[in-house]
Amino acid sequence: MTDRSTRPSRTELQAWRTFLRAHAQITRVLEAELVAERQLSLGGYDVLVQLAEAPEHRLRMAELADAVLLSRSGVTRLVDRLERAGMVARERVAGDGRGVVATLTEHGLEVLRAASHTHLAGVSEHFVARLSAEQLAYLGELCGKLVD
């Protein structure tokens, strides 16, 4: 591990840049497939997944922003678009004048089910199929060290 007071070595920077390029390349392809086949952005897909997995298919906007790693203003704009498309509804929280929750609609759940076929096929093709089971397990372990 590199001392925090020193700069990363050439090898360390190369690993970092390769990691960033791999992530960017895969997410660009997955986004393009979702938009082309389902007219849904990767961010929109992520919001629908988070809501589908939440209790009662609903989350406070702040919780949703944290779950999808967007700013609150970013998630608000994204939810605006999903709401106009009928995939998400926003509701005030009873007893909390400022509280707003986003709720997955039935239409949103249908869109998510269809989009999941596209997205998961892309994950399999562009990520899983390129690595062995051992490499995937090791990559999961390594990435687990980078979170939290």
PDB file of N, CA and C in Angstrom, residues 20-33 42 119 126:
ATOM      1  N   LEU A  20     -10.571   2.803 -14.172  1.00  0.00           N
ATOM      2  CA  LEU A  20     -11.503   3.840 -14.617  1.00  0.00           C
ATOM      3  C   LEU A  20     -11.957   3.622 -16.052  1.00  0.00           C
ATOM      4  N   ARG A  21     -11.032   3.264 -16.938  1.00  0.00           N
ATOM      5  CA  ARG A  21     -11.400   3.022 -18.344  1.00  0.00           C
ATOM      6  C   ARG A  21     -12.338   1.829 -18.474  1.00  0.00           C
ATOM      7  N   ALA A  22     -12.059   0.772 -17.738  1.00  0.00           N
ATOM      8  CA  ALA A  22     -12.923  -0.416 -17.797  1.00  0.00           C
ATOM      9  C   ALA A  22     -14.333  -0.067 -17.327  1.00  0.00           C
ATOM     10  N   HIS A  23     -14.429   0.624 -16.215  1.00  0.00           N
ATOM     11  CA  HIS A  23     -15.739   1.022 -15.699  1.00  0.00           C
ATOM     12  C   HIS A  23     -16.467   1.913 -16.705  1.00  0.00           C
ATOM     13  N   ALA A  24     -15.787   2.920 -17.228  1.00  0.00           N
ATOM     14  CA  ALA A  24     -16.421   3.843 -18.174  1.00  0.00           C
ATOM     15  C   ALA A  24     -16.861   3.130 -19.445  1.00  0.00           C
ATOM     16  N   GLN A  25     -16.023   2.250 -19.959  1.00  0.00           N
ATOM     17  CA  GLN A  25     -16.360   1.539 -21.194  1.00  0.00           C
ATOM     18  C   GLN A  25     -17.574   0.641 -21.012  1.00  0.00           C
ATOM     19  N   ILE A  26     -17.595  -0.119 -19.945  1.00  0.00           N
ATOM     20  CA  ILE A  26     -18.709  -1.035 -19.713  1.00  0.00           C
ATOM     21  C   ILE A  26     -20.001  -0.266 -19.454  1.00  0.00           C
ATOM     22  N   THR A  27     -19.936   0.786 -18.644  1.00  0.00           N
ATOM     23  CA  THR A  27     -21.162   1.527 -18.364  1.00  0.00           C
ATOM     24  C   THR A  27     -21.671   2.254 -19.604  1.00  0.00           C
ATOM     25  N   ARG A  28     -20.776   2.740 -20.456  1.00  0.00           N
ATOM     26  CA  ARG A  28     -21.224   3.378 -21.711  1.00  0.00           C
ATOM     27  C   ARG A  28     -21.974   2.384 -22.587  1.00  0.00           C
ATOM     28  N   VAL A  29     -21.449   1.178 -22.705  1.00  0.00           N
ATOM     29  CA  VAL A  29     -22.094   0.160 -23.534  1.00  0.00           C
ATOM     30  C   VAL A  29     -23.440  -0.241 -22.933  1.00  0.00           C
ATOM     31  N   LEU A  30     -23.487  -0.459 -21.626  1.00  0.00           N
ATOM     32  CA  LEU A  30     -24.742  -0.837 -20.976  1.00  0.00           C
ATOM     33  C   LEU A  30     -25.781   0.269 -21.120  1.00  0.00           C
ATOM     34  N   GLU A  31     -25.353   1.515 -20.973  1.00  0.00           N
ATOM     35  CA  GLU A  31     -26.261   2.662 -21.146  1.00  0.00           C
ATOM     36  C   GLU A  31     -26.793   2.711 -22.574  1.00  0.00           C
ATOM     37  N   ALA A  32     -25.904   2.568 -23.542  1.00  0.00           N
ATOM     38  CA  ALA A  32     -26.314   2.640 -24.955  1.00  0.00           C
ATOM     39  C   ALA A  32     -27.330   1.544 -25.277  1.00  0.00           C
ATOM     40  N   GLU A  33     -27.120   0.346 -24.756  1.00  0.00           N
ATOM     41  CA  GLU A  33     -28.055  -0.750 -25.004  1.00  0.00           C
ATOM     42  C   GLU A  33     -29.424  -0.470 -24.392  1.00  0.00           C
ATOM     43  N   LEU A  42     -29.221   4.386 -17.893  1.00  0.00           N
ATOM     44  CA  LEU A  42     -28.697   3.514 -16.843  1.00  0.00           C
ATOM     45  C   LEU A  42     -29.053   4.078 -15.466  1.00  0.00           C
ATOM     46  N   HIS A 119     -30.477  -5.248 -19.690  1.00  0.00           N
ATOM     47  CA  HIS A 119     -29.347  -4.908 -18.825  1.00  0.00           C
ATOM     48  C   HIS A 119     -28.571  -6.145 -18.378  1.00  0.00           C
ATOM     49  N   HIS A 126     -20.749  -8.259 -21.513  1.00  0.00           N
ATOM     50  CA  HIS A 126     -19.646  -7.298 -21.466  1.00  0.00           C
ATOM     51  C   HIS A 126     -18.802  -7.371 -20.206  1.00  0.00           C
TER      52      HIS A 126
END
